[in-house]
XYZ file of C-alpha atoms in Angstrom:
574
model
C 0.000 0.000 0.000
C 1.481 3.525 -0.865
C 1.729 6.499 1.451
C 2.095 10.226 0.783
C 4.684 11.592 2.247
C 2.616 13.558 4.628
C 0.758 10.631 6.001
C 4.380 8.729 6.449
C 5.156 8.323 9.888
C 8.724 7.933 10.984
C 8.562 5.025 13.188
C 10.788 5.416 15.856
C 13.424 2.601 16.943
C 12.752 0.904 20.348
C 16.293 2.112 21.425
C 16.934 5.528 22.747
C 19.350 8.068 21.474
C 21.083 10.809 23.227
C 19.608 13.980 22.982
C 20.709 16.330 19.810
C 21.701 19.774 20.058
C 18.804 21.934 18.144
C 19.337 24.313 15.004
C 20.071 27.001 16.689
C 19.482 28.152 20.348
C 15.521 28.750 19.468
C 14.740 26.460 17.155
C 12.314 24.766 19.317
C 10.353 27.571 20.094
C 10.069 27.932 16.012
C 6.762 26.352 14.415
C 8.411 26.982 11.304
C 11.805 24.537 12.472
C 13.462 21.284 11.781
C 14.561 19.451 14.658
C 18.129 18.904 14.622
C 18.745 15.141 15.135
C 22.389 13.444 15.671
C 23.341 10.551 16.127
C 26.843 10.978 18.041
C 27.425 8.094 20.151
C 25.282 5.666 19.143
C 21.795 3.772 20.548
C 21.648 3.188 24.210
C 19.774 0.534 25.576
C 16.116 0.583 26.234
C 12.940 -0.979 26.768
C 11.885 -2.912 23.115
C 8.473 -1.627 21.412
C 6.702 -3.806 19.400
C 5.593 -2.635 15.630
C 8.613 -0.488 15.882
C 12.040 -0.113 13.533
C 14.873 1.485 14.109
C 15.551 5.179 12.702
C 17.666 5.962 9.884
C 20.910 8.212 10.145
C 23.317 9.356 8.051
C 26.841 7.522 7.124
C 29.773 8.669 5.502
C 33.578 8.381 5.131
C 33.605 12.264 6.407
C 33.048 12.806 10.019
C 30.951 15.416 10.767
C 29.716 13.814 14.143
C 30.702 17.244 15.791
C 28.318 19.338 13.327
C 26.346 16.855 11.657
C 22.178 17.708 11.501
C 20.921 14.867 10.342
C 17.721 15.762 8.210
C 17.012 12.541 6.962
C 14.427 11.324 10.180
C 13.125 14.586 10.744
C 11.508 15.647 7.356
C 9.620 12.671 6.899
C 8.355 13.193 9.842
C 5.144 15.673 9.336
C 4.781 16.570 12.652
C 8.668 18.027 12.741
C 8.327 19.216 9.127
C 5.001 21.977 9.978
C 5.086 23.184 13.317
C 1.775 23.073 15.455
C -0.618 24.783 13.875
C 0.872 25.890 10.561
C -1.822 26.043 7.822
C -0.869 25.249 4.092
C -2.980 27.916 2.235
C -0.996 29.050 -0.830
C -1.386 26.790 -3.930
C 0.898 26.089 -6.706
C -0.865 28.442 -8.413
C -0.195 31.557 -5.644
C 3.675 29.790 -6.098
C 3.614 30.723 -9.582
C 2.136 33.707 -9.218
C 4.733 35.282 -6.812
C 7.766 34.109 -8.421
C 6.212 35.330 -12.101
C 5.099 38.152 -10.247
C 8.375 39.554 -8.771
C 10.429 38.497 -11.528
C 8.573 40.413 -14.558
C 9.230 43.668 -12.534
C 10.836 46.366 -14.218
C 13.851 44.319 -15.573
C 12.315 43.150 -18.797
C 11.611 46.800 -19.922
C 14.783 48.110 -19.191
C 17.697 45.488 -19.662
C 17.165 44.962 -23.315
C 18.549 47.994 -23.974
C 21.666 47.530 -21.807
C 21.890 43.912 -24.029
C 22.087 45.090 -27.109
C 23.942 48.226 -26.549
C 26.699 45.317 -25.768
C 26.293 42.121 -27.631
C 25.792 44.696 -30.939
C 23.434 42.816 -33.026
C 19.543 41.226 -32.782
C 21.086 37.609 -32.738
C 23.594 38.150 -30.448
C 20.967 39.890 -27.995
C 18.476 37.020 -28.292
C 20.890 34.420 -27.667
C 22.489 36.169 -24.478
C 18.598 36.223 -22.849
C 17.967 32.544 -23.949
C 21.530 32.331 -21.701
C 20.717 34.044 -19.027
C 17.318 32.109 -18.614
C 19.185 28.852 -18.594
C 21.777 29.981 -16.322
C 19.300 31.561 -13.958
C 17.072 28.231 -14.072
C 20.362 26.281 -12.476
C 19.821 28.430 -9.523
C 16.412 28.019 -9.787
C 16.385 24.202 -9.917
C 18.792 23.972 -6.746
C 16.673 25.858 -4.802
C 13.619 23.572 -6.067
C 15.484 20.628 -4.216
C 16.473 22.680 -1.429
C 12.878 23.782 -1.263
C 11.279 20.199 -1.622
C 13.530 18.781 0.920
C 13.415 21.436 3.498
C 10.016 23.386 3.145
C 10.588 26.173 5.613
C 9.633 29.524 5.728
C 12.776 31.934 5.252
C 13.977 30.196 2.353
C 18.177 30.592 2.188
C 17.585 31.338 6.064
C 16.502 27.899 6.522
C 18.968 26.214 4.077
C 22.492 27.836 5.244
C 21.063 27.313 8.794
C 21.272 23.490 7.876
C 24.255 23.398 5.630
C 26.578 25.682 7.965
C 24.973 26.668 11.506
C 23.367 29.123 12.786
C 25.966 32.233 12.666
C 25.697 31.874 8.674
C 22.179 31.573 8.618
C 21.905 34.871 11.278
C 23.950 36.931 8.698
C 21.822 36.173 5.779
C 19.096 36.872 7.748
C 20.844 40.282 9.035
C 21.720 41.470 5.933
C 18.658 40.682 3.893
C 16.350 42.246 6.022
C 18.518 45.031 7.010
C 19.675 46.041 3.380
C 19.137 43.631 0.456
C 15.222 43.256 0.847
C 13.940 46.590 2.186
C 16.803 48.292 -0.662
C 15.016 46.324 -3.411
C 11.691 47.223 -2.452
C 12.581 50.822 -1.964
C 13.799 50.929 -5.895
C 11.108 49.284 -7.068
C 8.571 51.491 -5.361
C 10.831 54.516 -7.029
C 10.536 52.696 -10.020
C 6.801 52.802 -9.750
C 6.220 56.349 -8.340
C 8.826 57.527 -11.708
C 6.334 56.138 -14.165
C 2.835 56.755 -12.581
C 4.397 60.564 -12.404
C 5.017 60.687 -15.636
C 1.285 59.909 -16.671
C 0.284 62.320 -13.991
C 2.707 64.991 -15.889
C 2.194 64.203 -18.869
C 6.330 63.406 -19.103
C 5.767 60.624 -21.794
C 6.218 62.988 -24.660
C 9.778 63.240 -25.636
C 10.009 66.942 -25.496
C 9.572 66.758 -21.551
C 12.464 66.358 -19.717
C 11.862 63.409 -16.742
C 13.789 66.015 -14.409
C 10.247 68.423 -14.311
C 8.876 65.625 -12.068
C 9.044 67.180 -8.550
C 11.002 64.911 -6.116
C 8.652 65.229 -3.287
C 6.473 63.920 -6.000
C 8.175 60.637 -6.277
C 8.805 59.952 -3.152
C 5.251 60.646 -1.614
C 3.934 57.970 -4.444
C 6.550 55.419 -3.440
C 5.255 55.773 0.059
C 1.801 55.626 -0.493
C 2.716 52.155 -2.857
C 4.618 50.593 0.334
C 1.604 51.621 3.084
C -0.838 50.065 0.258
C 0.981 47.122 -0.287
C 1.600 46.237 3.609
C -2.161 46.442 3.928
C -2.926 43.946 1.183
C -0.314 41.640 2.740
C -1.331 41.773 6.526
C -5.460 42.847 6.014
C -6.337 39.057 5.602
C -4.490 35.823 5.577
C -5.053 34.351 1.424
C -4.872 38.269 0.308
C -2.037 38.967 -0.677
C -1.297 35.572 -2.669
C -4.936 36.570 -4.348
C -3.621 40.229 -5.162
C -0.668 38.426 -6.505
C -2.720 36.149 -8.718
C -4.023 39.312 -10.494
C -1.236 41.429 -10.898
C 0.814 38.319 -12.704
C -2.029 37.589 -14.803
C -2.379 41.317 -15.957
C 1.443 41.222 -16.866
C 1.477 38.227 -18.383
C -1.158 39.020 -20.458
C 0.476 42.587 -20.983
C 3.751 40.772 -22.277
C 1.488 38.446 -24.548
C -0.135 41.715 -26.319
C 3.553 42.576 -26.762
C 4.128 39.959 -28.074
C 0.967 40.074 -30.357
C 1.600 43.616 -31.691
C 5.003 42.485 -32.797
C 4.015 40.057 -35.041
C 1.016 41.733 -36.328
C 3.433 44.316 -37.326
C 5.823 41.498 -38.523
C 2.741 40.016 -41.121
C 2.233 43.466 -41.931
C 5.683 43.723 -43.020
C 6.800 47.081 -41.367
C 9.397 44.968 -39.420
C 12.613 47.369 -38.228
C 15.547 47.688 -40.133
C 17.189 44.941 -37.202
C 14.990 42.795 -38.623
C 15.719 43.123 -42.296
C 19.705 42.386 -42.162
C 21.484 39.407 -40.948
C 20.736 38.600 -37.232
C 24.204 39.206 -36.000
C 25.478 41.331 -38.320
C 28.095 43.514 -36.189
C 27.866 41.438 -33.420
C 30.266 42.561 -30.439
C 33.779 39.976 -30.090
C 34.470 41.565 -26.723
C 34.239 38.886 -24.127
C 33.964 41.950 -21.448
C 30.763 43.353 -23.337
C 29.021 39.629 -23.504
C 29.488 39.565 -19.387
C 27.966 42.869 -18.918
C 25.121 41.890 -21.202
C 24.335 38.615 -19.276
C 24.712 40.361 -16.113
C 22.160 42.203 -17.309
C 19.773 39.168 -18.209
C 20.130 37.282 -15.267
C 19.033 40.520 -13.414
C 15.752 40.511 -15.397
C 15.694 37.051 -14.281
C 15.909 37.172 -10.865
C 13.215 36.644 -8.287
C 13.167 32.616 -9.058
C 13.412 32.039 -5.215
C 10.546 33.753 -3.687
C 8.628 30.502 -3.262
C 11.197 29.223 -1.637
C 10.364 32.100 1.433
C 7.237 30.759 1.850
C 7.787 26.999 1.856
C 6.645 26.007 5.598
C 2.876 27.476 3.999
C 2.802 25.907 0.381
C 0.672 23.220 0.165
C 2.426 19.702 -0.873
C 5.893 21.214 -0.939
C 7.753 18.452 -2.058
C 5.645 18.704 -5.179
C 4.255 22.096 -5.689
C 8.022 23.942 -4.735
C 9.584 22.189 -7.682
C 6.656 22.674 -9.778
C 6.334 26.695 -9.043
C 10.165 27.204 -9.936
C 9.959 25.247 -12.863
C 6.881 26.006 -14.766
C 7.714 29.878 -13.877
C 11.352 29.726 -15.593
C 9.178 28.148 -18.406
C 6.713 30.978 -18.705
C 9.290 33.678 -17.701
C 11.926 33.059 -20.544
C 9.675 32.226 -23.391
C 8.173 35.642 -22.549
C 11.080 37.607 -22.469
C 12.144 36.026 -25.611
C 9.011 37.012 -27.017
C 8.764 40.462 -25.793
C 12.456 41.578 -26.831
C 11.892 39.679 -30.731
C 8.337 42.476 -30.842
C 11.132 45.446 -29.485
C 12.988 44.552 -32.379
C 9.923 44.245 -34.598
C 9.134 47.886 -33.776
C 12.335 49.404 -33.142
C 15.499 49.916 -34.541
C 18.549 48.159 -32.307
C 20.291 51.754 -32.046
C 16.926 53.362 -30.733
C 16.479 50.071 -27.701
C 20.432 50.268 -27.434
C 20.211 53.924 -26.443
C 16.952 53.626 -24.320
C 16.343 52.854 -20.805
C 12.617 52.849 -20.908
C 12.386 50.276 -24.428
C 8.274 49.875 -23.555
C 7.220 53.637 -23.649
C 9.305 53.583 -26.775
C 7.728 50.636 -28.284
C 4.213 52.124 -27.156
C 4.415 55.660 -28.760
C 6.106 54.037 -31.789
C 2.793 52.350 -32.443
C 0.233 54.657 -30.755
C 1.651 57.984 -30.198
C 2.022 59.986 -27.043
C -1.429 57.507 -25.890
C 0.444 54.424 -26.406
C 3.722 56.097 -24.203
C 1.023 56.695 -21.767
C -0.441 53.185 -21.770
C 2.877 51.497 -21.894
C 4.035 53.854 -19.054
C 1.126 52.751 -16.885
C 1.810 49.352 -17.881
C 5.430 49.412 -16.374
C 4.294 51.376 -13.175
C 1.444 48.249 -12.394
C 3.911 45.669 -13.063
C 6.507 47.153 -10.498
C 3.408 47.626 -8.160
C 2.850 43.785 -8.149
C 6.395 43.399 -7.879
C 6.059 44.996 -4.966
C 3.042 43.187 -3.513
C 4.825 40.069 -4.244
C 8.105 41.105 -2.716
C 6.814 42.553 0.165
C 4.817 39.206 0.854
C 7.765 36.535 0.826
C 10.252 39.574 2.589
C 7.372 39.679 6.050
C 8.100 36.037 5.845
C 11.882 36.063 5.722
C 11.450 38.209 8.823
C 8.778 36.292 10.976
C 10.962 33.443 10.350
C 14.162 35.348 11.979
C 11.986 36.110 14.839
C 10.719 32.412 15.321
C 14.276 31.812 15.384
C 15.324 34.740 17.498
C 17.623 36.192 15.162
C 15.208 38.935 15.507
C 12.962 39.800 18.671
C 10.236 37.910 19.322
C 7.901 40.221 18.882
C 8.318 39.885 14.850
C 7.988 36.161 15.035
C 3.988 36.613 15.969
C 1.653 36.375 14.260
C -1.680 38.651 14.730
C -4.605 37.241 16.896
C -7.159 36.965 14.461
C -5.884 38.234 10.591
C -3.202 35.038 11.518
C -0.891 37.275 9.140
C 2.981 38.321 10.297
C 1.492 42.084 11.328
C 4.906 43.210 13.273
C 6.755 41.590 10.748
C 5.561 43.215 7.429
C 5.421 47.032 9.900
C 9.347 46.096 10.024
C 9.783 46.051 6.570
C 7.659 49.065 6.095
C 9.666 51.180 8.116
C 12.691 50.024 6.750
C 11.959 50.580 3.038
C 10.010 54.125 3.823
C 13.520 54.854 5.763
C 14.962 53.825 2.343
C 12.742 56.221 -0.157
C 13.175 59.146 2.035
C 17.216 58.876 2.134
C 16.775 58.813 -1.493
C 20.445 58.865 -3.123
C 22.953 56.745 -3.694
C 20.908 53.878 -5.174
C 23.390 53.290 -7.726
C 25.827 52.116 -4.787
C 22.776 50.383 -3.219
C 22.297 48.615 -6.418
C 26.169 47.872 -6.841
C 25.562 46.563 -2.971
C 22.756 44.432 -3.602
C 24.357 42.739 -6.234
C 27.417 41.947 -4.450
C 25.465 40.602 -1.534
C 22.931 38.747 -2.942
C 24.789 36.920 -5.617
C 27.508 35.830 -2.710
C 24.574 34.293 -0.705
C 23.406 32.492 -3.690
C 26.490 30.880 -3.705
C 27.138 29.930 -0.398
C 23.317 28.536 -0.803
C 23.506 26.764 -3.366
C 26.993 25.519 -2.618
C 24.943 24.463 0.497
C 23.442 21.768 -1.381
C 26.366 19.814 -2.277
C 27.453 19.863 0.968
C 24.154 18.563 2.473
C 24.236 16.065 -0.292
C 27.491 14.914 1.390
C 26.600 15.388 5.117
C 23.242 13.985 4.608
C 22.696 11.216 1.689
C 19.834 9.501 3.616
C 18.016 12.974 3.451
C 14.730 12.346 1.712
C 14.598 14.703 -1.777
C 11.519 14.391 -3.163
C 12.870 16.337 -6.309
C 16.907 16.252 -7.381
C 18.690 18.176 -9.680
C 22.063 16.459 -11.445
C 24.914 17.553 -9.717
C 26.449 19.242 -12.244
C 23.181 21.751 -12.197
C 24.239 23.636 -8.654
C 28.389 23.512 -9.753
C 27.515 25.197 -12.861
C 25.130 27.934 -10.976
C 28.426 28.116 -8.580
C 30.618 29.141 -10.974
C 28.173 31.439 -12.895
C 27.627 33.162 -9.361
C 31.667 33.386 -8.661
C 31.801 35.222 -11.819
C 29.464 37.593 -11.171
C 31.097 38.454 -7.850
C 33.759 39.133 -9.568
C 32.578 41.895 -11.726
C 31.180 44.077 -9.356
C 34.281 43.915 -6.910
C 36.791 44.470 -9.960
C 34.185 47.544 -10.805
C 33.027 48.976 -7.868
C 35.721 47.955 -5.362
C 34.157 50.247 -2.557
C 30.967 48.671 -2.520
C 32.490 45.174 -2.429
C 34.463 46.052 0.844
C 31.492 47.656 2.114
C 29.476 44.709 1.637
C 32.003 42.747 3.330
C 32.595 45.401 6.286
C 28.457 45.586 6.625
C 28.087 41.206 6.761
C 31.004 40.317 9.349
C 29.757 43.328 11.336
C 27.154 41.011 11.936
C 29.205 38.757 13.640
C 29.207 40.576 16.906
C 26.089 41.329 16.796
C 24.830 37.904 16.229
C 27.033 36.860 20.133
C 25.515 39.783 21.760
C 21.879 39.598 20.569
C 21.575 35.991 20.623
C 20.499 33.779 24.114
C 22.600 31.814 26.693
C 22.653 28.481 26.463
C 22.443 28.444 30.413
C 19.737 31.168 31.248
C 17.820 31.363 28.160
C 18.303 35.538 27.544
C 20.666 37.079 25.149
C 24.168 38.729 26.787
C 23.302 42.347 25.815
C 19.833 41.757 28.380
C 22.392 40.036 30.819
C 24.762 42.511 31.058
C 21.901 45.705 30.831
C 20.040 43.345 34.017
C 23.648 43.238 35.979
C 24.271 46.755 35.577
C 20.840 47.746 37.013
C 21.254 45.294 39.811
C 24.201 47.268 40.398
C 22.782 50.586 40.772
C 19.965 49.086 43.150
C 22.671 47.523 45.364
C 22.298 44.279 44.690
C 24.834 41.255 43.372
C 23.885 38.690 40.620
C 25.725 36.510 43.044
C 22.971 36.385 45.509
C 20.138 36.625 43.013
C 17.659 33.967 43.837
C 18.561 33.607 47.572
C 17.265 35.370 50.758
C 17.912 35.869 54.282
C 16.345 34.305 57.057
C 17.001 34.770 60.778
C 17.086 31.291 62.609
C 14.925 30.733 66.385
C 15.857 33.084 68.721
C 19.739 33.395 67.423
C 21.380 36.136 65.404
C 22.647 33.966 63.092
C 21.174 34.276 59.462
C 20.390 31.345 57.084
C 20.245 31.823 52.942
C 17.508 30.221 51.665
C 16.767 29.586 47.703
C 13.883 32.019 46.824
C 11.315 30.182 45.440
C 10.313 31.759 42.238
C-alpha cells in the first residue's frame, strides 16, 4: 500500500538516542523549524516496542559527528516538518504567481537595452537572454530541491542554517532584512512612483524632460505604494497571494499583447531595419561586453526564489516547490524572448540600445504619445505587483528570523485573528520608507545588492552539495544532477567578480556591513544556560548594580534562625 509523504510516519526505533543539540538556540520555540537530530554516540539501551524499527541516520567516510544535523528522520516526519498549527494555504498556483510576479518587474523593460547596446546585433541579444534564462534556471532548480527537501519559511535562512549553523544563517538573515530586501523594495517602489508621475505629468512625450517631475512627488507615491501594499499583505491571511494572482495575470497578459503587436506588425511587413539584415550582423567579439550583457539578463531574471520564502505554507511542498520554480522559468523566458523579438519588430537596435525605458518607446512608436502613456502605466502596475509580491515573501523572511530569534520575538507573531505576520511586514515598512526618504545613492545600493545577494546564492547553493554529502539519507523528493548547482556556482563566482573588480568600494562595504554582523549575532543571541541574550544580561547586571544588589545572591534570601542572630540563605522560590 502507498503512502504520501505527509501521512508517512517515521517510526521510531525501540532504542533511545542521546539527545541532539537543536538548530540554533531557538529552534524549538520555532513552528516553522526542523529538529536537529544526531546521532553521536550511538543507541543506548532501552525498553523494546513492538511494531517499531529502528531510525535511519546518516553515514559517511567524512566525520561530521561534531556538526552533523541529520535531516534525513526529521523531514519525513510531518509533525517536525510543519510546526503546530501551521496552515498550508498558498497553492501552486499563488507559487507561480509570486515568483512570475516579482520576476517580470521592471527588468524586462529596461535590460534589453543595456543587451544590445553590448552584444551589438539582434542575434547576439536574443541568444544572451535565452543564456541568461538557462543559467538563472540552475539556480532556480537547486533551490527547487532545497525547497522540496526542506520546506521552511525563510527560504536561504533555513537552508544555510542546515548546511553551515546558525551564525551563517543569522547573517543572511541580518543582511537581507537590514539592506538587500527593504533596498530592493525601496527601488522598485521609485521605479513605480517615476512612471505613474510621468502619466500624472504628462512626461511621456519626448520633449519633456523626466527632471520636471518634482522629487517630493516621487517619493510621496513610493510611500503611499509601500503603506498600500503592507495592507494587502497583513489585512487578511489568502490576500495577498490573491492580489498576486491578479497582478501576474495582468502582466502576463500585458507581455502576450507585446508579443501580439510584434508580429502583427511582422505580417504586416513594417518589421525594423534589425529585422531586415542578418541577425548578428556587427555582433560585439568583446568577451567583457558579452558579461555585462548577461549580467544584465540574469538581473531581469531574478526573483526565481521567492517561493522558496514561503515553503513552511505551500501546500504539498515536495511537489508544488519544484513545480512553481519550474513552470515559472518556463513561462518567464519564453516571454522575455518574445517580448524583446516584438522590441525589435518595432524598433530599430540603435533606438532600444540607447533607451532605458524600451516599452514607452515601443508604445508611442505604435500609438503615439497615448500608447507612451499606456505602456508607461503598464510598467508602473507591473513594479506595483512586484512589490506586492516582494513585500509578501520579505514579512516572511522576517517572521521566520523572529521564530528563530535572530530577531525579537515580537516579529515572530503572528496577529490574533488576521493570523498574518502584522509586526513583521510594519518592520519592513519602516525600513523601506527609511529607504525612499534617504533617497540617493541607489546606484551604490544597487552595486551593494548585487554583491550581496549573488555571494549568498552561492554559499546557498553551494549548500546543497554539501548537504548532499553530510546527509545522503536525506529524503529529496525532487533532485537536480549535480552538475546543475556547480555550474550555478561558478556562474555566481563570476558575477562576484565583476562588481568587486568595478566597484571595489561597494564590495568592501558589503564585506565590512556582513562580518559586522558577527558581533552582533554573540551579543543579541540567548545563553545556552539562562535562556536571555548577553546584551539583556549585562543591561540586568548593571541595574542590579545601581539598586545595590549582586547577581551573586540573586535567587537567595535571608532568614534569621529561632531566637539566634545567626542568618540562614535560603533559595527564593520563584
Amino acid at each position: 500500500m502507498s503512502t504520501t509523504r505527509d501521512e508517512y510516519v517515521v517510526l521510531k526505533s525501540s532504542m533511545t538516542y542521546p539527545p541532539s543539540p537543536p538548530l540554533s538556540r531557538h529552534s524549538n520555540d520555532s513552528d516553522d523549524s526542523l529538529r536537529a537530530l544526531e546521532v553521536s554516540q550511538g543507541p543506548s539501551t532501552g525498553t523494546h516496542r513492538a511494531g517499531r524499527r529502528g531510525r535511519s541516520y546518516s553515514i559517511s567516510g567524512f566525520d561530521f559527528q561534531r556538526d552533523l544535523l541529520p535531516l534525513s528522520a526529521s523531514v519525513t516526519d510531518p509533525g517536525n516538518l510543519h510546526g503546530e498549527g501551521a496552515e498550508k494555504n498558498i497553492s501552486l498556483i499563488n507559487g507561480i504567481a509570486l515568483i512570475v510576479g516579482l520576476q517580470i518587474g521592471s527588468g524586462i523593460f529596461s535590460s534589453p537595452g543595456v543587451v544590445v547596446a553590448n552584444t551589438h546585433s539582434v542575434g547576439a541579444s536574443l541568444l544572451v537572454w535565452l543564456a541568461s534564462g538557462l543559467l538563472a534556471w540552475t539556480g532556480a532548480s537547486s533551490f527547487a530541491e532545497l525547497g522540496s527537501a526542506i520546506p521552511q519559511n525563510g527560504g536561504a535562512q533555513a537552508y544555510l542554517s542546515y548546511a553551515y549553523g546558525p551564525l551563517v544563517s543569522y547573517l543572511f538573515a541580518w543582511t537581507a532584512i537590514i539592506a538587500l530586501k527593504p533596498g530592493g523594495n525601496a527601488v522598485i517602489s521609485l521605479i513605480f512612483a517615476e512612471y505613474l508621475n510621468r502619466m500624472l505629468w504628462h512626461t511621456t512625450r519626448e520633449e519633456v524632460s523626466p527632471d520636471d517631475i518634482p522629487q517630493w512627488a516621487i517619493k510621496l507615491t513610493a510611500i503611499g505604494a509601500v503603506v498600500i501594499v503592507t495592507i494587502l499583505c497583513v489585512a487578511a491571511k489568502k490576500l495577498g497571494t490573491r492580489v498576486a494572482v491578479v497582478f501576474t495575470t495582468v502582466k502576463v497578459s500585458y507581455l502576450i499583447l507585446v508579443t501580439v503587436l510584434g508580429i502583427v506588425q511582422l505580417a504586416r511587413g513594417k518589421a525594423s531595419a534589425s529585422l531586415r539584415e542578418p541577425l548578428f550582423a556587427g555582433s560585439s567579439t568583446s568577451p567583457s561586453s558579452y558579461s555585462l550583457a548577461v549580467y544584465s539578463g540574469l538581473w531581469a531574471f531574478d526573483g526565481w526564489d521567492q517561493a522558496n520564502f514561503v515553503g513552511g505554507e505551500i501546500s504539498q511542498p515536495e511537489k508544488n516547490i519544484p513545480r512553481a520554480i519550474h513552470s515559472s522559468m518556463i513561462l518567464v523566458t519564453l516571454l522575455f524572448l518574445l517580448a524583446n523579438v516584438s522590441y525589435f519588430v518595432v524598433l530599430d537596435k540603435n533606438i532600444v540600445g540607447l533607451s532605458n525605458t524600451v516599452a514607452m518607446d515601443f508604445g508611442r512608436a505604435l500609438f503615439g504619445p497615448i500608447g507612451g502613456t499606456l505602456f508607461a502605466f503598464m510598467v508602473a502596475f507591473s513594479c506595483f505587483g512586484a512589490l506586492n509580491g516582494s513585500f509578501f515573501t520579505s514579512s516572511r523572511l522576517v517572521y521566520a528570523a523572529g521564530r528563530e530569534r535572530y530577531l525579537p520575538a515580537i516579529f515572530g507573531r503572528l496577529h490574533s485573528t488576521r493570523q498574518t505576520p502584522l509586526n513583521a511586514a510594519l518592520l519592513q515598512s519602516a525600513i523601506t520608507i527609511a529607504f525612499i526618504m534617504i533617497g540617493s545613492g541607489f546606484r551604490s545600493l544597487i552595486n551593494f545588492s548585487v554583491v550581496a545577494s549573488w555571494a549568498f546564492y552561492f554559499l546557498t547553493v553551494l549548500g546543497l552539495v554539501i548537504l548532499r554529502i553530510k546527509e545522503p539519507m536525506l529524503e529529496r523528493p525532487y533532485k537536480t544532477w549535480i552538475i546543475t548547482p556547480l555550474t550555478f556556482c561558478g556562474v555566481a563566482l563570476f558575477l562576484l567578480c565583476m562588481p568587486i573588480i568595478a566597484a571595489p568600494a561597494e564590495a568592501i562595504a558589503v564585506l565590512g556591513f556582513v562580518l559586522a554582523g558577527i558581533p552582533v549575532y554573540y551579543m543579541t543571541q540567548s545563553t545556552e544556560d539562562e535562556g536571555r541574550s548577553r546584551v539583556s544580561l549585562w543591561f540586568t547586571s548593571i541595574v542590579e548594580r545601581l539598586r545595590g544588589r549582586s547577581r551573586a545572591a540573586d535567587g537567595w534570601e535571608a532568614v534569621a534562625t529561632d531566637a539566634e542572630e545567626t542568618v540562614e540563605l535560603h533559595q527564593a522560590q520563584r
